[in-house]
């Protein structure tokens, strides 16, 4: 999957703040994503991000 820093993606499960839009901050074996609603940042393994990925926004 071709993910680049700055892309905004939609994930399967929403963040507790209510939004499911995430901005990619770092891409590699681990991916850092930032919630577009509240700004919370999470680092996840690439495999977990690809499993929950639902499309680009």
C-alpha positions as protocol buffer text, in pm:
chain_id: "A"
residue {
  index: 1
  type: UNK
  ca { x: 0 y: 0 z: 0 }
}
residue {
  index: 2
  type: UNK
  ca { x: 136 y: 343 z: -96 }
}
residue {
  index: 3
  type: UNK
  ca { x: 108 y: 569 z: 210 }
}
residue {
  index: 4
  type: UNK
  ca { x: 285 y: 905 z: 227 }
}
residue {
  index: 5
  type: UNK
  ca { x: 340 y: 1156 z: 505 }
}
residue {
  index: 6
  type: UNK
  ca { x: 62 y: 1416 z: 498 }
}
residue {
  index: 7
  type: UNK
  ca { x: -207 y: 1184 z: 357 }
}
residue {
  index: 8
  type: UNK
  ca { x: -542 y: 1188 z: 539 }
}
residue {
  index: 9
  type: UNK
  ca { x: -694 y: 842 z: 576 }
}
residue {
  index: 10
  type: UNK
  ca { x: -1019 y: 697 z: 706 }
}
residue {
  index: 11
  type: UNK
  ca { x: -993 y: 415 z: 958 }
}
residue {
  index: 12
  type: UNK
  ca { x: -1244 y: 140 z: 1042 }
}
residue {
  index: 13
  type: UNK
  ca { x: -1296 y: 238 z: 1405 }
}
residue {
  index: 14
  type: UNK
  ca { x: -1347 y: 601 z: 1508 }
}
residue {
  index: 15
  type: UNK
  ca { x: -1136 y: 771 z: 1773 }
}
residue {
  index: 16
  type: UNK
  ca { x: -1318 y: 828 z: 2106 }
}
residue {
  index: 17
  type: UNK
  ca { x: -1353 y: 1198 z: 2013 }
}
residue {
  index: 18
  type: UNK
  ca { x: -1590 y: 1090 z: 1733 }
}
residue {
  index: 19
  type: UNK
  ca { x: -1388 y: 1127 z: 1413 }
}
residue {
  index: 20
  type: UNK
  ca { x: -1230 y: 851 z: 1202 }
}
residue {
  index: 21
  type: UNK
  ca { x: -1007 y: 1081 z: 991 }
}
residue {
  index: 22
  type: UNK
  ca { x: -634 y: 1049 z: 1060 }
}
residue {
  index: 23
  type: UNK
  ca { x: -330 y: 1232 z: 917 }
}
residue {
  index: 24
  type: UNK
  ca { x: -10 y: 1035 z: 859 }
}
residue {
  index: 25
  type: UNK
  ca { x: 282 y: 1192 z: 1046 }
}
residue {
  index: 26
  type: UNK
  ca { x: 548 y: 919 z: 999 }
}
residue {
  index: 27
  type: UNK
  ca { x: 557 y: 621 z: 763 }
}
residue {
  index: 28
  type: UNK
  ca { x: 784 y: 319 z: 795 }
}
residue {
  index: 29
  type: UNK
  ca { x: 756 y: -16 z: 975 }
}
residue {
  index: 30
  type: UNK
  ca { x: 560 y: 178 z: 1236 }
}
residue {
  index: 31
  type: UNK
  ca { x: 316 y: 452 z: 1136 }
}
residue {
  index: 32
  type: UNK
  ca { x: 242 y: 761 z: 1347 }
}
residue {
  index: 33
  type: UNK
  ca { x: -107 y: 896 z: 1288 }
}
residue {
  index: 34
  type: UNK
  ca { x: -271 y: 1211 z: 1425 }
}
residue {
  index: 35
  type: UNK
  ca { x: -643 y: 1242 z: 1490 }
}
residue {
  index: 36
  type: UNK
  ca { x: -795 y: 1522 z: 1280 }
}
residue {
  index: 37
  type: UNK
  ca { x: -1055 y: 1591 z: 1549 }
}
residue {
  index: 38
  type: UNK
  ca { x: -857 y: 1636 z: 1871 }
}
residue {
  index: 39
  type: UNK
  ca { x: -491 y: 1615 z: 1758 }
}
residue {
  index: 40
  type: UNK
  ca { x: -403 y: 1302 z: 1960 }
}
residue {
  index: 41
  type: UNK
  ca { x: -108 y: 1111 z: 1810 }
}
residue {
  index: 42
  type: UNK
  ca { x: -71 y: 731 z: 1806 }
}
residue {
  index: 43
  type: UNK
  ca { x: 211 y: 508 z: 1680 }
}
residue {
  index: 44
  type: UNK
  ca { x: 90 y: 176 z: 1537 }
}
residue {
  index: 45
  type: UNK
  ca { x: 252 y: -110 z: 1347 }
}
residue {
  index: 46
  type: UNK
  ca { x: 205 y: -84 z: 968 }
}
residue {
  index: 47
  type: UNK
  ca { x: 13 y: -414 z: 962 }
}
residue {
  index: 48
  type: UNK
  ca { x: -249 y: -280 z: 1206 }
}
residue {
  index: 49
  type: UNK
  ca { x: -295 y: 43 z: 1008 }
}
residue {
  index: 50
  type: UNK
  ca { x: -334 y: -147 z: 679 }
}
residue {
  index: 51
  type: UNK
  ca { x: -592 y: -379 z: 840 }
}
residue {
  index: 52
  type: UNK
  ca { x: -806 y: -88 z: 965 }
}
residue {
  index: 53
  type: UNK
  ca { x: -760 y: 129 z: 652 }
}
residue {
  index: 54
  type: UNK
  ca { x: -1086 y: 219 z: 474 }
}
residue {
  index: 55
  type: UNK
  ca { x: -978 y: 481 z: 220 }
}
residue {
  index: 56
  type: UNK
  ca { x: -827 y: 823 z: 159 }
}
residue {
  index: 57
  type: UNK
  ca { x: -1007 y: 1147 z: 239 }
}
